[in-house]
PDB file of C-alpha atoms in Angstrom:
ATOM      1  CA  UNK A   1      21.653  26.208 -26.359  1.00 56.00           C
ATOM      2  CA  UNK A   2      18.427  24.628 -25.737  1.00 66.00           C
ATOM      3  CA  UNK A   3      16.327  24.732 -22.155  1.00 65.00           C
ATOM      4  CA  UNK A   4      14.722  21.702 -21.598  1.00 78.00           C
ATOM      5  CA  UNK A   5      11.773  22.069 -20.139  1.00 83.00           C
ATOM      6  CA  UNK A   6      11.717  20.610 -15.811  1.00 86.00           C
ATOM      7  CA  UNK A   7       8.905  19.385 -14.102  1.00 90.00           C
ATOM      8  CA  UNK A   8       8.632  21.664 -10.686  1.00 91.00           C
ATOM      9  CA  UNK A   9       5.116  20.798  -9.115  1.00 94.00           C
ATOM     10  CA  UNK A  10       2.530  18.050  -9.451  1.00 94.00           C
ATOM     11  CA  UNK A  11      -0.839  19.266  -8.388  1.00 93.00           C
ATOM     12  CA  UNK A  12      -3.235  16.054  -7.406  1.00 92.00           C
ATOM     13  CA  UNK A  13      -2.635  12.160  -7.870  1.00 94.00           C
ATOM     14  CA  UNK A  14      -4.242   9.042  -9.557  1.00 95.00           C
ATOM     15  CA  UNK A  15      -4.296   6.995  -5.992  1.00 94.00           C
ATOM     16  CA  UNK A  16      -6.471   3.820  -6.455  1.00 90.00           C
ATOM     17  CA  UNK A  17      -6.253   1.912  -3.245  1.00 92.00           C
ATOM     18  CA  UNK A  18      -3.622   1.693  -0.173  1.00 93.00           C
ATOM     19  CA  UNK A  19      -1.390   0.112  -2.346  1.00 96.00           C
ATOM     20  CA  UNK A  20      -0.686   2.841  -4.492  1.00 97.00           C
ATOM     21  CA  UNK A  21       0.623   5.397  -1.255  1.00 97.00           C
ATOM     22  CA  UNK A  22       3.849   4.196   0.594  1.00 97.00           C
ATOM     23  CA  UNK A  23       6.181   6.037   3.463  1.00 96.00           C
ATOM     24  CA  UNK A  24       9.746   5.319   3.745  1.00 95.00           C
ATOM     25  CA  UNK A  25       9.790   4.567   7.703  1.00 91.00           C
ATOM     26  CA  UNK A  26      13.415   6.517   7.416  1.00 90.00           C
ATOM     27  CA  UNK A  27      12.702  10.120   6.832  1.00 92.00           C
ATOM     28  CA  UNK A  28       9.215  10.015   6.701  1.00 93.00           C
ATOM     29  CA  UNK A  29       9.151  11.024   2.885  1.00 96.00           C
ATOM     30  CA  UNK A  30       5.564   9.923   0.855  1.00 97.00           C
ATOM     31  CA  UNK A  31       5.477   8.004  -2.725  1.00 98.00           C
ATOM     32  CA  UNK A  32       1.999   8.694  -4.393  1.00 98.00           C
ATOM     33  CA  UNK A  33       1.264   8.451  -8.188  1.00 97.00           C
ATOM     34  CA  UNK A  34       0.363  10.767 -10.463  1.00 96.00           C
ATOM     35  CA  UNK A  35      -0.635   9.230 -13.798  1.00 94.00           C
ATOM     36  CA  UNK A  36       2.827   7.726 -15.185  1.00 95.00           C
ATOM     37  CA  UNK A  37       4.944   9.612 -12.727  1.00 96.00           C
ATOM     38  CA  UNK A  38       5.830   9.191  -8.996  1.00 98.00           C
ATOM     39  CA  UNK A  39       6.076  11.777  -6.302  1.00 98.00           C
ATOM     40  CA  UNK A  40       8.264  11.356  -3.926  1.00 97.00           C
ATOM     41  CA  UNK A  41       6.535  14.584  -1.239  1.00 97.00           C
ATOM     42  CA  UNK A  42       8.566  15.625   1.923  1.00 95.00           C
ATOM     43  CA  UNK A  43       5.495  16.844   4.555  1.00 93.00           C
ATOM     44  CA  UNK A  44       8.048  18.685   7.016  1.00 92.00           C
ATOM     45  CA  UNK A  45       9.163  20.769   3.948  1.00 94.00           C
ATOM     46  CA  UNK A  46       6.457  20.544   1.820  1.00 92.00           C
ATOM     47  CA  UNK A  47       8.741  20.035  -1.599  1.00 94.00           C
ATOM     48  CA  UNK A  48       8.342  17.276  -4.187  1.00 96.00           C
ATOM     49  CA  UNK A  49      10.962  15.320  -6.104  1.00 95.00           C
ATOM     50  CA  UNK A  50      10.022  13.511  -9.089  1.00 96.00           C
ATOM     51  CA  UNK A  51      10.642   9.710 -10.564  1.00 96.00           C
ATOM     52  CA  UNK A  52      10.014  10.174 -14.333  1.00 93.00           C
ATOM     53  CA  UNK A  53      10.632   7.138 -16.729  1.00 86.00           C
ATOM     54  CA  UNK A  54       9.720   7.068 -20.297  1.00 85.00           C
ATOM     55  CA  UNK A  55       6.581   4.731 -19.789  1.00 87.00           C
ATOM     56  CA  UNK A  56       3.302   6.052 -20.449  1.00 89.00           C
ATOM     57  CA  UNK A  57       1.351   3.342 -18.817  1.00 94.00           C
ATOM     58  CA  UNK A  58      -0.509   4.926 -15.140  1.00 96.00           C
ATOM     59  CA  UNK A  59       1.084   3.527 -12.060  1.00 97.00           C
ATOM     60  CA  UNK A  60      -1.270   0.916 -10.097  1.00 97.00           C
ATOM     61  CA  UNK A  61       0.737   0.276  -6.835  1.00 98.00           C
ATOM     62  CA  UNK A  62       4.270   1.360  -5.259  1.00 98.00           C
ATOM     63  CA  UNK A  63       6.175   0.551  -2.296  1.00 98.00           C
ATOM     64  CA  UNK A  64       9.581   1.420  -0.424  1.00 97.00           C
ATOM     65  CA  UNK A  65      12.611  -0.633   0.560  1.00 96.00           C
ATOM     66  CA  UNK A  66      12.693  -1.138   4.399  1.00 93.00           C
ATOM     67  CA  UNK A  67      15.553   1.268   4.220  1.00 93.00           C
ATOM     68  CA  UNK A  68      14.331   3.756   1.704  1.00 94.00           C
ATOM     69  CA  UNK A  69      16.808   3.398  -0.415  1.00 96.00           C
ATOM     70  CA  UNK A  70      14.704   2.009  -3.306  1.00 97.00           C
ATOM     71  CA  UNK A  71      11.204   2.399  -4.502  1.00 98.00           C
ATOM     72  CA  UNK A  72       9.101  -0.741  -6.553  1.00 98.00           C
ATOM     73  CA  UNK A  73       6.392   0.416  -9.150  1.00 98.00           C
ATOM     74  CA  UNK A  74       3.902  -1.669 -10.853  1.00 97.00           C
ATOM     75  CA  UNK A  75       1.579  -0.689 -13.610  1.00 97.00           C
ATOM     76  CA  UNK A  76      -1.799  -0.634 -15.456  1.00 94.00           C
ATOM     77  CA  UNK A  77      -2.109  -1.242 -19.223  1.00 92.00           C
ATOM     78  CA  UNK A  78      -0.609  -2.811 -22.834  1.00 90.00           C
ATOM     79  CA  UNK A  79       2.579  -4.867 -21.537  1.00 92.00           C
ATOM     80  CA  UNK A  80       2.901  -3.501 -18.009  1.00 96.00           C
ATOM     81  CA  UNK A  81       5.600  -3.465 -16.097  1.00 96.00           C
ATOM     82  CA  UNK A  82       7.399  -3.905 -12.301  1.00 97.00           C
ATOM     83  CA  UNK A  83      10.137  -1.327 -11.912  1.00 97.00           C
ATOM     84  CA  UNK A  84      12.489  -0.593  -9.471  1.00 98.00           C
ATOM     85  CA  UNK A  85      14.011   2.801  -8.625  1.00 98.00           C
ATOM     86  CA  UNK A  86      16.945   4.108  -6.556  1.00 97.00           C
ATOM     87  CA  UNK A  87      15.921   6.850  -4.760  1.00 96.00           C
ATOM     88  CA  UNK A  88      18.897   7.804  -3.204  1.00 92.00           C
ATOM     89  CA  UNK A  89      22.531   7.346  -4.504  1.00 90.00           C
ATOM     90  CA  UNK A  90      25.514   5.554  -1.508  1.00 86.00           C
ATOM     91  CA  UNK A  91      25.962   9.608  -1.151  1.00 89.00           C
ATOM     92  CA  UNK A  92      22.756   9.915   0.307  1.00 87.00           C
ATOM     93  CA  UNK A  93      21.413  12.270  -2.211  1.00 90.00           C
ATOM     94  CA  UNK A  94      18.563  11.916  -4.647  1.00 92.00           C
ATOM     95  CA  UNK A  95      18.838   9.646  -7.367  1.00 93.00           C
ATOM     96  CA  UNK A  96      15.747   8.861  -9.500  1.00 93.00           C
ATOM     97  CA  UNK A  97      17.208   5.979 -11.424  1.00 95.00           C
ATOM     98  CA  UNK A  98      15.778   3.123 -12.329  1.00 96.00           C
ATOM     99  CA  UNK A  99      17.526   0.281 -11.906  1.00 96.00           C
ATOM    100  CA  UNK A 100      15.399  -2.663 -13.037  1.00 96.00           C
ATOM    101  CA  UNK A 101      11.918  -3.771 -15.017  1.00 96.00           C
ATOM    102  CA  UNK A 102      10.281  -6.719 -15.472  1.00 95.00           C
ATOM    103  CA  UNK A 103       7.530  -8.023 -17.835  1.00 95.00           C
ATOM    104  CA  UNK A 104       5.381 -10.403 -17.034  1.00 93.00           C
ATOM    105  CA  UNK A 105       1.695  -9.381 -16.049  1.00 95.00           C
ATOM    106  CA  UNK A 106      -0.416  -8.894 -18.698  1.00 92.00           C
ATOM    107  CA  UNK A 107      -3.266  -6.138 -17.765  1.00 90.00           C
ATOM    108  CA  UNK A 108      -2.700  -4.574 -14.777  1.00 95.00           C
ATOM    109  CA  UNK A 109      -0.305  -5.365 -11.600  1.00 97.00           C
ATOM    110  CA  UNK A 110      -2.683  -4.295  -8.123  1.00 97.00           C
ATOM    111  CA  UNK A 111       0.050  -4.511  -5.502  1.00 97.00           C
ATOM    112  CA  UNK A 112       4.240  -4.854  -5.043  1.00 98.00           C
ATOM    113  CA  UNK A 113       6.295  -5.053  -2.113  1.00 97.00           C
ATOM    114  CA  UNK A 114      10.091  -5.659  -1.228  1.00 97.00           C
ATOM    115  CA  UNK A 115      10.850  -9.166   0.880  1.00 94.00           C
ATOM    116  CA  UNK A 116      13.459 -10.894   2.081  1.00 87.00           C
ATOM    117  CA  UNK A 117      15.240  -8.082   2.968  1.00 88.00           C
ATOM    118  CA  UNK A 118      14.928  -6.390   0.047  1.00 92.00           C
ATOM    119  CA  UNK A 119      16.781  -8.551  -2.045  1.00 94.00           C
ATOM    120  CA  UNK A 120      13.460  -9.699  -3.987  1.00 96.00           C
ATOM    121  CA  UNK A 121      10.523  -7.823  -5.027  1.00 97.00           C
ATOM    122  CA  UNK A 122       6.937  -9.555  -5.003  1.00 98.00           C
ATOM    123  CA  UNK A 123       4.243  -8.824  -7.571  1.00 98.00           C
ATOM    124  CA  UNK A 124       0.337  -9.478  -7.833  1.00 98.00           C
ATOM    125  CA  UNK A 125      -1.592  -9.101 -10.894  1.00 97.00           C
ATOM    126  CA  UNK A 126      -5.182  -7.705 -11.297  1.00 95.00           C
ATOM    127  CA  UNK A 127      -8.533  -9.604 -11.871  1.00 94.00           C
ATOM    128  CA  UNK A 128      -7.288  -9.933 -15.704  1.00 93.00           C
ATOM    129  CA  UNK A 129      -4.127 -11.340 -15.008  1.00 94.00           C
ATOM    130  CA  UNK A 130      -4.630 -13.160 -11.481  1.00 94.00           C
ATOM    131  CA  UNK A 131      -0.794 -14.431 -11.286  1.00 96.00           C
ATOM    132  CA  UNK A 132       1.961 -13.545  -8.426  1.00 97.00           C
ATOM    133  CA  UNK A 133       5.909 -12.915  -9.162  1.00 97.00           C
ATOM    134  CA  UNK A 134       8.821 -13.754  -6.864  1.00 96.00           C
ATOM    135  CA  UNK A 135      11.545 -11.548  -8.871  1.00 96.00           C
ATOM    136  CA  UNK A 136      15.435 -11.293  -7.486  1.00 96.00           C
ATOM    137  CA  UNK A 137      15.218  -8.010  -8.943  1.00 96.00           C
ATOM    138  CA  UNK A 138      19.117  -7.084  -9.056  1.00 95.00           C
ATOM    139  CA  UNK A 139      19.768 -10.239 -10.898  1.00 94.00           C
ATOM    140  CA  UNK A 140      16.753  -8.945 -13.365  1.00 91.00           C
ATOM    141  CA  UNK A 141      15.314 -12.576 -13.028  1.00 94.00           C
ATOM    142  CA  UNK A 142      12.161 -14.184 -11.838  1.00 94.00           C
ATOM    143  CA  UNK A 143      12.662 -16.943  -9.462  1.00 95.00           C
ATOM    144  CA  UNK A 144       9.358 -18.175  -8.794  1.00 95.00           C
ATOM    145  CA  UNK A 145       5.385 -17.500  -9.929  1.00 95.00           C
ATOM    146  CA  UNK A 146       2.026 -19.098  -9.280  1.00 96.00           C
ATOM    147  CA  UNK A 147      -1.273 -18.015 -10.394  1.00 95.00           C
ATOM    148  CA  UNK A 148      -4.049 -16.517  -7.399  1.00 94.00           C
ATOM    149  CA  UNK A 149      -7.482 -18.080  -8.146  1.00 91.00           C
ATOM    150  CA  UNK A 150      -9.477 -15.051  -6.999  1.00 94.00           C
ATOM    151  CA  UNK A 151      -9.319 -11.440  -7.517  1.00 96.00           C
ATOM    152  CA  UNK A 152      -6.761  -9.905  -4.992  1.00 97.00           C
ATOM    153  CA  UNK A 153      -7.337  -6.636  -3.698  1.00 97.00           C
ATOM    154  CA  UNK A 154      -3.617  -6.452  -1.110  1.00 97.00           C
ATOM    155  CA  UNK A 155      -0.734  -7.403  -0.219  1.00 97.00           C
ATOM    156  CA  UNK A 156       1.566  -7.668   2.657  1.00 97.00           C
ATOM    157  CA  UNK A 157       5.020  -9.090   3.693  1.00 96.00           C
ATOM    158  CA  UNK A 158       5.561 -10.158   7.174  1.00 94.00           C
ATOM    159  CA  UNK A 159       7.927  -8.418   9.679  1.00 90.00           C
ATOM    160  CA  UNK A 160      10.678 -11.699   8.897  1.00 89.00           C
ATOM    161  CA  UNK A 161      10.182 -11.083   4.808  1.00 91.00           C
ATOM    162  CA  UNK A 162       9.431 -14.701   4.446  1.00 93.00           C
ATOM    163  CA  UNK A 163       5.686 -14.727   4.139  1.00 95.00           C
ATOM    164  CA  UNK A 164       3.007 -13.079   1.624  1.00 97.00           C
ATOM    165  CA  UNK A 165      -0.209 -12.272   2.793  1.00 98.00           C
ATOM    166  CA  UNK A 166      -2.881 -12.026  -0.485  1.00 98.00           C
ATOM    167  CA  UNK A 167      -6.253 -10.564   0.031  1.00 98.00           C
ATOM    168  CA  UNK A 168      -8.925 -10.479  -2.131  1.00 97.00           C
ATOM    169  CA  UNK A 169     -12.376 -11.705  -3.142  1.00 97.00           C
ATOM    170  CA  UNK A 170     -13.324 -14.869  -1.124  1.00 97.00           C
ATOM    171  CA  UNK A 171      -9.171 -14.861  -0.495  1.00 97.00           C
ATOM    172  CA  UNK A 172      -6.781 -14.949   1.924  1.00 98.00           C
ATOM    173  CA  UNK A 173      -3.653 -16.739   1.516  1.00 98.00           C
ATOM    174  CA  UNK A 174      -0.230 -16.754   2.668  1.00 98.00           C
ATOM    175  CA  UNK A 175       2.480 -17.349   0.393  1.00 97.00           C
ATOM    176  CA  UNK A 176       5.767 -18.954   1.360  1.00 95.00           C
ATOM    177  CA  UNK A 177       9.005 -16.502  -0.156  1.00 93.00           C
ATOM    178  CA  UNK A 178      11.394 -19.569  -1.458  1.00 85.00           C
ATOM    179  CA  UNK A 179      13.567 -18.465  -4.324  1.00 79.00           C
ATOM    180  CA  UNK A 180      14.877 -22.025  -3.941  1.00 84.00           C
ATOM    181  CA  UNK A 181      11.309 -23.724  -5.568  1.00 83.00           C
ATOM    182  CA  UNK A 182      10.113 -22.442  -9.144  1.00 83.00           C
ATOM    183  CA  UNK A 183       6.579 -22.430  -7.868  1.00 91.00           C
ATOM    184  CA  UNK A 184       5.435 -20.482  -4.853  1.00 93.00           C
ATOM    185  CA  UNK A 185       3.484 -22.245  -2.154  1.00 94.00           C
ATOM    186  CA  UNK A 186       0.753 -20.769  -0.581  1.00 94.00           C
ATOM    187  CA  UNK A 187      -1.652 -21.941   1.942  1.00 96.00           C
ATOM    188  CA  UNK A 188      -5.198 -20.285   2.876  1.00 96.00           C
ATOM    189  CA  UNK A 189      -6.108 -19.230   5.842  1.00 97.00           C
ATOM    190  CA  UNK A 190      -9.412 -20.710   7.693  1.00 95.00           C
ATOM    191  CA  UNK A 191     -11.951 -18.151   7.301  1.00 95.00           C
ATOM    192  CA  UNK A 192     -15.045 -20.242   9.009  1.00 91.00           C
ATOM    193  CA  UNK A 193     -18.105 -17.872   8.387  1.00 94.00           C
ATOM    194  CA  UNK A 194     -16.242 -15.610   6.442  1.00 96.00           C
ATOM    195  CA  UNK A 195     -15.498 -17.513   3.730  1.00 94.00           C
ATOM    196  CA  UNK A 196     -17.681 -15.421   1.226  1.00 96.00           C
ATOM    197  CA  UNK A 197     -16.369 -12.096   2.809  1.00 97.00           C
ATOM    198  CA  UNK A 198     -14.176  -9.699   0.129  1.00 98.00           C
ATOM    199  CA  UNK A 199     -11.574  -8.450   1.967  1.00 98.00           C
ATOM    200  CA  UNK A 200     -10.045  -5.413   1.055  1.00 97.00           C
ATOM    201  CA  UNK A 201      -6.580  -4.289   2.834  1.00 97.00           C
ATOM    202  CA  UNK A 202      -4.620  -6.219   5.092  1.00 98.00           C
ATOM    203  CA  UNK A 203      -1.439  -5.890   7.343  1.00 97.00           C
ATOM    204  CA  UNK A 204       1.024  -8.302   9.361  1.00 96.00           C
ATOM    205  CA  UNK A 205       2.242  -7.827  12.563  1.00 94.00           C
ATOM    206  CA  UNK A 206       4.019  -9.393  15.011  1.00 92.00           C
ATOM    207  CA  UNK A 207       3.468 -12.851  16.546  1.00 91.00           C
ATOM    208  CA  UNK A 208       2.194 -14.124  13.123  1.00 93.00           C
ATOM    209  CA  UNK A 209      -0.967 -11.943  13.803  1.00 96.00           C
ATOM    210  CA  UNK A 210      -2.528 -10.786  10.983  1.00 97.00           C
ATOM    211  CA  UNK A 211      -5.225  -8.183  10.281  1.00 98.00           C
ATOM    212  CA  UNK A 212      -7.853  -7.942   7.543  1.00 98.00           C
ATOM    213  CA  UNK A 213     -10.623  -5.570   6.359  1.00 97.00           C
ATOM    214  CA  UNK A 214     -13.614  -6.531   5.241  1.00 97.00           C
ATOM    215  CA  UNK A 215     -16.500  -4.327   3.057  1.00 96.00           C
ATOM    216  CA  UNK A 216     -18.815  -5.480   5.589  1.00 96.00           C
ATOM    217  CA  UNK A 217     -17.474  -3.426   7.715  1.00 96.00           C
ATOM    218  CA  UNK A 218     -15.617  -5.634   9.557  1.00 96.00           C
ATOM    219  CA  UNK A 219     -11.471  -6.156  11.014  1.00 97.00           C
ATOM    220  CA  UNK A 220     -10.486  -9.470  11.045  1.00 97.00           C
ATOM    221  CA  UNK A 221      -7.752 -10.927  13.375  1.00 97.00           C
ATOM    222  CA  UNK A 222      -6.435 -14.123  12.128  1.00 97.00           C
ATOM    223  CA  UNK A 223      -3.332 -15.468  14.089  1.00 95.00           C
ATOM    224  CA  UNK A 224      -1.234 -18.589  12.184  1.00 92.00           C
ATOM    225  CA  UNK A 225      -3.330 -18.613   9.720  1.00 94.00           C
ATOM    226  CA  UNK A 226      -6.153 -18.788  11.773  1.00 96.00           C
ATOM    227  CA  UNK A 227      -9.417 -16.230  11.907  1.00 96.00           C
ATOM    228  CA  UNK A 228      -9.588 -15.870  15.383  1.00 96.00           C
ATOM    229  CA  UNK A 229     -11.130 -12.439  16.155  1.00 95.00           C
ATOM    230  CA  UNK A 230     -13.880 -10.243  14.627  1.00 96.00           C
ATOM    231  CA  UNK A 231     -14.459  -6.784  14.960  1.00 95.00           C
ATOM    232  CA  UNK A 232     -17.426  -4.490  14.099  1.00 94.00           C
ATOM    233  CA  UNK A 233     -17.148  -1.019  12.798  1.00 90.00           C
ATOM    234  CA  UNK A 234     -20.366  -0.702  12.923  1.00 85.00           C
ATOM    235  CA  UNK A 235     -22.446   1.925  10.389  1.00 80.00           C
ATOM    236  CA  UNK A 236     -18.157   3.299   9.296  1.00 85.00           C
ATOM    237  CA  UNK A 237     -17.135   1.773   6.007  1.00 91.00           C
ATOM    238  CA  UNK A 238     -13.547   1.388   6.490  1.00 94.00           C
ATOM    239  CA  UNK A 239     -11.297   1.785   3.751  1.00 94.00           C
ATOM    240  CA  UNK A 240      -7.320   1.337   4.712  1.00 95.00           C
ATOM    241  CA  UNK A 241      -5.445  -0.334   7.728  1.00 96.00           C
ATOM    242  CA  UNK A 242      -1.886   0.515   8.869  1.00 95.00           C
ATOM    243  CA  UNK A 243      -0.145  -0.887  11.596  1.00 93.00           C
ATOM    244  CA  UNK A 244       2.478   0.895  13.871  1.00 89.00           C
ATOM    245  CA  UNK A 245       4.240   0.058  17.127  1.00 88.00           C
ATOM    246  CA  UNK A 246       1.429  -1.866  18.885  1.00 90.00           C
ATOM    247  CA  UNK A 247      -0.882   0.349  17.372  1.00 95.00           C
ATOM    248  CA  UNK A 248      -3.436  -0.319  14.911  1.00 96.00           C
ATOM    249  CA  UNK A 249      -4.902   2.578  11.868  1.00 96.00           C
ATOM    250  CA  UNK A 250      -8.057   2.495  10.241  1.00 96.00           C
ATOM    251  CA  UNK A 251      -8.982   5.030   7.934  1.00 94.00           C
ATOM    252  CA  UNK A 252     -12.348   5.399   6.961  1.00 92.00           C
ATOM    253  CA  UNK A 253     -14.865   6.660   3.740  1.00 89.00           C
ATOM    254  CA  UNK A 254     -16.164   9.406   5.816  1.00 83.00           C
ATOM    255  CA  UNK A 255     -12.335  11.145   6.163  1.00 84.00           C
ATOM    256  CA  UNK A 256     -11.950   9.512   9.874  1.00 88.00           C
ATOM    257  CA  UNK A 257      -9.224   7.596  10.909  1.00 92.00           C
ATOM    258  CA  UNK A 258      -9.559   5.478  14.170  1.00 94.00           C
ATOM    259  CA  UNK A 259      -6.695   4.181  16.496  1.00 95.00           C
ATOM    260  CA  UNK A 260      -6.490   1.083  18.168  1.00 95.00           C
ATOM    261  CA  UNK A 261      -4.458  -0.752  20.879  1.00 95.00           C
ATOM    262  CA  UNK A 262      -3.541  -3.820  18.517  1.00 93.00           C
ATOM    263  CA  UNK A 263      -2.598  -5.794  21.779  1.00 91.00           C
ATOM    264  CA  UNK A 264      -6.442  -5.210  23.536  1.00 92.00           C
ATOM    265  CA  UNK A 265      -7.702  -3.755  20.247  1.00 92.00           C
ATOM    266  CA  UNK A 266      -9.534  -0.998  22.334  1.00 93.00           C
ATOM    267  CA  UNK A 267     -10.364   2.234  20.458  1.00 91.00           C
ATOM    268  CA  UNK A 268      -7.644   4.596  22.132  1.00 92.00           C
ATOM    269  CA  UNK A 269      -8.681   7.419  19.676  1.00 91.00           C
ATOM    270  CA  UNK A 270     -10.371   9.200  16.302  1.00 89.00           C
ATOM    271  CA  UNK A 271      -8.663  11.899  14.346  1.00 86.00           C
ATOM    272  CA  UNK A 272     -10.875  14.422  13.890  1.00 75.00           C
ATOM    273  CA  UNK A 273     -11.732  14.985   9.846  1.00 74.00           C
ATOM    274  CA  UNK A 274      -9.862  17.440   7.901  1.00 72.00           C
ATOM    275  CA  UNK A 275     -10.892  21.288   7.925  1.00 72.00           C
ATOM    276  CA  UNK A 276     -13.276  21.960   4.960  1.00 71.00           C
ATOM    277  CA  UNK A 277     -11.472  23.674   1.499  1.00 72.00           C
ATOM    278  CA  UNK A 278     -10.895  27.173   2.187  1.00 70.00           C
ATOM    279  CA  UNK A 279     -11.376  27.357   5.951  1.00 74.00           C
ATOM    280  CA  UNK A 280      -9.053  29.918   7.914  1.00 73.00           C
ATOM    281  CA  UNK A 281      -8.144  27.195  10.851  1.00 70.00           C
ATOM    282  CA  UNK A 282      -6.139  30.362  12.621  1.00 73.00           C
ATOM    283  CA  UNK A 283      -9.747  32.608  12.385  1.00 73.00           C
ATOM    284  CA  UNK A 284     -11.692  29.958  14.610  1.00 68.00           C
ATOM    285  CA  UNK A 285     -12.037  30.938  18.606  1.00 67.00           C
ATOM    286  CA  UNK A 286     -13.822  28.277  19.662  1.00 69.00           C
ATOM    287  CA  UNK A 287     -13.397  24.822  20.123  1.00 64.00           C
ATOM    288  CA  UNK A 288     -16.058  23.863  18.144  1.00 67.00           C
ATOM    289  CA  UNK A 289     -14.575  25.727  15.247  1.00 64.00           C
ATOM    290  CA  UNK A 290     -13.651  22.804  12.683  1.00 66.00           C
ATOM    291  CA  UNK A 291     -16.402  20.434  14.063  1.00 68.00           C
ATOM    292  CA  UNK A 292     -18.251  18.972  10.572  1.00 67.00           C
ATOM    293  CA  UNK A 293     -21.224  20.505  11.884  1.00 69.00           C
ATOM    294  CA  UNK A 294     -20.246  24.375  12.193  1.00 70.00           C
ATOM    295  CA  UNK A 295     -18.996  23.625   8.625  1.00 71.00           C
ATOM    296  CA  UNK A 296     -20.637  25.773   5.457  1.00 73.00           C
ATOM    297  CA  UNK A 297     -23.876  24.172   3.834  1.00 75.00           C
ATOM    298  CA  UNK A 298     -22.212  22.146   1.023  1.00 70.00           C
ATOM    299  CA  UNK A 299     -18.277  22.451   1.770  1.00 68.00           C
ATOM    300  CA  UNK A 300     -16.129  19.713   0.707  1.00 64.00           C
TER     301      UNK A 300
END
């Protein structure tokens, strides 16, 4: 009888960008990559589950089904590849099958995401590729494509899944989700003095608002398509945005992450940083105790 050998802990992962960490909005569960595999990481219990596929190509991007049910990968390499896995079975328990793969990119793919209620998966191709996929992915068939003239960093899908937001270098466009058209239309937004900006994450909310970051430091509120707001982070680079119920995230290089109202987009709070590696947070007595500056001369 032979024991095959079972994978029982990942230790690290090979996250690139925002686009490569997703949370299914259902149980709360985290999808990260490690190299060629996916961990799927449960923070109340603090187990992993694994989505292993025969690929050896490292995963680039990921993202979950509105209602967790599936998971999309994308990849970075020879020939990669947009797959799509089942996370859990009509049983409710864990699955780990994939389902679907598509090849088209050639390169690298930087971002995927589920639209029209999850029925299609979109794809975006790196700087070497520079093309975007409409893919009815349980038909295994592409519907529609167009290629991106500048580098795109994100992506995001509008609360209707009818619209694709693109961000990128000197980019931001919105794509219209039509599996009825062969090519996808996409229209740019009006950027005024921004037009040179890189923009690096974005998110869509409700109201067909829209917010952008920039890496000068800046959020950018554009509404129909519109750039009608600028905000200043002043000296904080900012890295990541995530949007909640009327509540806006913005995660930071220095390990902050700042809260805003995203209806008066007033600060309404900053997370402090992380304790440093190997602090004892139940020895500290005061309240000073995990303040960066009580923190050991070179801790990380």
């Amino acid at each position: 009888m032979v024991n095959l050998a079972k994978l029982e802990k990942v230790l690290g992962c090979t996250v690139v960008s925002s686009c490569a960490v997703s949370v299914d909005e259902q149980t709360g569960l985290i999808a990260y990559p490690a190299s060629s595999t996916v961990v799927l990481h449960n923070p109340k219990t603090n187990n992993q589950a694994f989505l292993v596929g025969s690929a050896k190509n490292s995963l680039s991007c990921l993202a979950f089904s509105k209602c967790g049910k599936y998971l999309v990968t994308g990849e970075f390499g020879h020939d990669p590849r947009v797959r799509v896995w089942e996370v859990y079975d009509t049983n409710g328990h864990f699955s780990g099958v994939q389902l679907a793969e598509f090849l088209h990119h050639e390169m690298g793919i930087v971002c995927v995401r589920f639209a029209l209620d999850g029925e299609y998966v979109v794809s975006v191709g790196n700087k070497h590729d520079r093309r975007i996929a409409l893919w009815k992915w349980k038909a295994n068939a592409k519907v529609a494509e167009n290629r991106t003239t500048s580098i795109v960093r994100a992506m995001d899908i509008n609360e209707a899944g009818t619209i694709c937001v693109t961000v990128g270098v000197r980019h931001v466009k919105f794509w219209y989700l039509d599996d009825k058209k062969a090519s996808l239309q996409g229209r740019s937004a009006i950027l005024a003095d921004q037009r040179n900006n890189t923009f690096i994450d974005v998110r869509c909310g409700p109201n067909n608002r829209t917010f952008s970051l920039t890496i000068t430091k800046l959020l950018i509120e554009f509404k129909d398509k519109k750039l009608i707001n600028t905000y200043h982070m002043h000296d904080e680079a900012p890295l990541a945005l995530s949007l909640g119920e009327n509540v806006l995230y913005i995660g930071f290089k220095n390990g902050t992450i700042r809260c805003m109202d995203a209806n008066t987009m007033e600060r309404k709070m900053t997370y402090c940083k992380p304790h440093y590696l190997f602090c004892d947070v139940a020895s500290g007595s005061m309240n000073d105790s995990l303040l960066s500056s009580t923190h050991p001369k070179g801790s990380k």
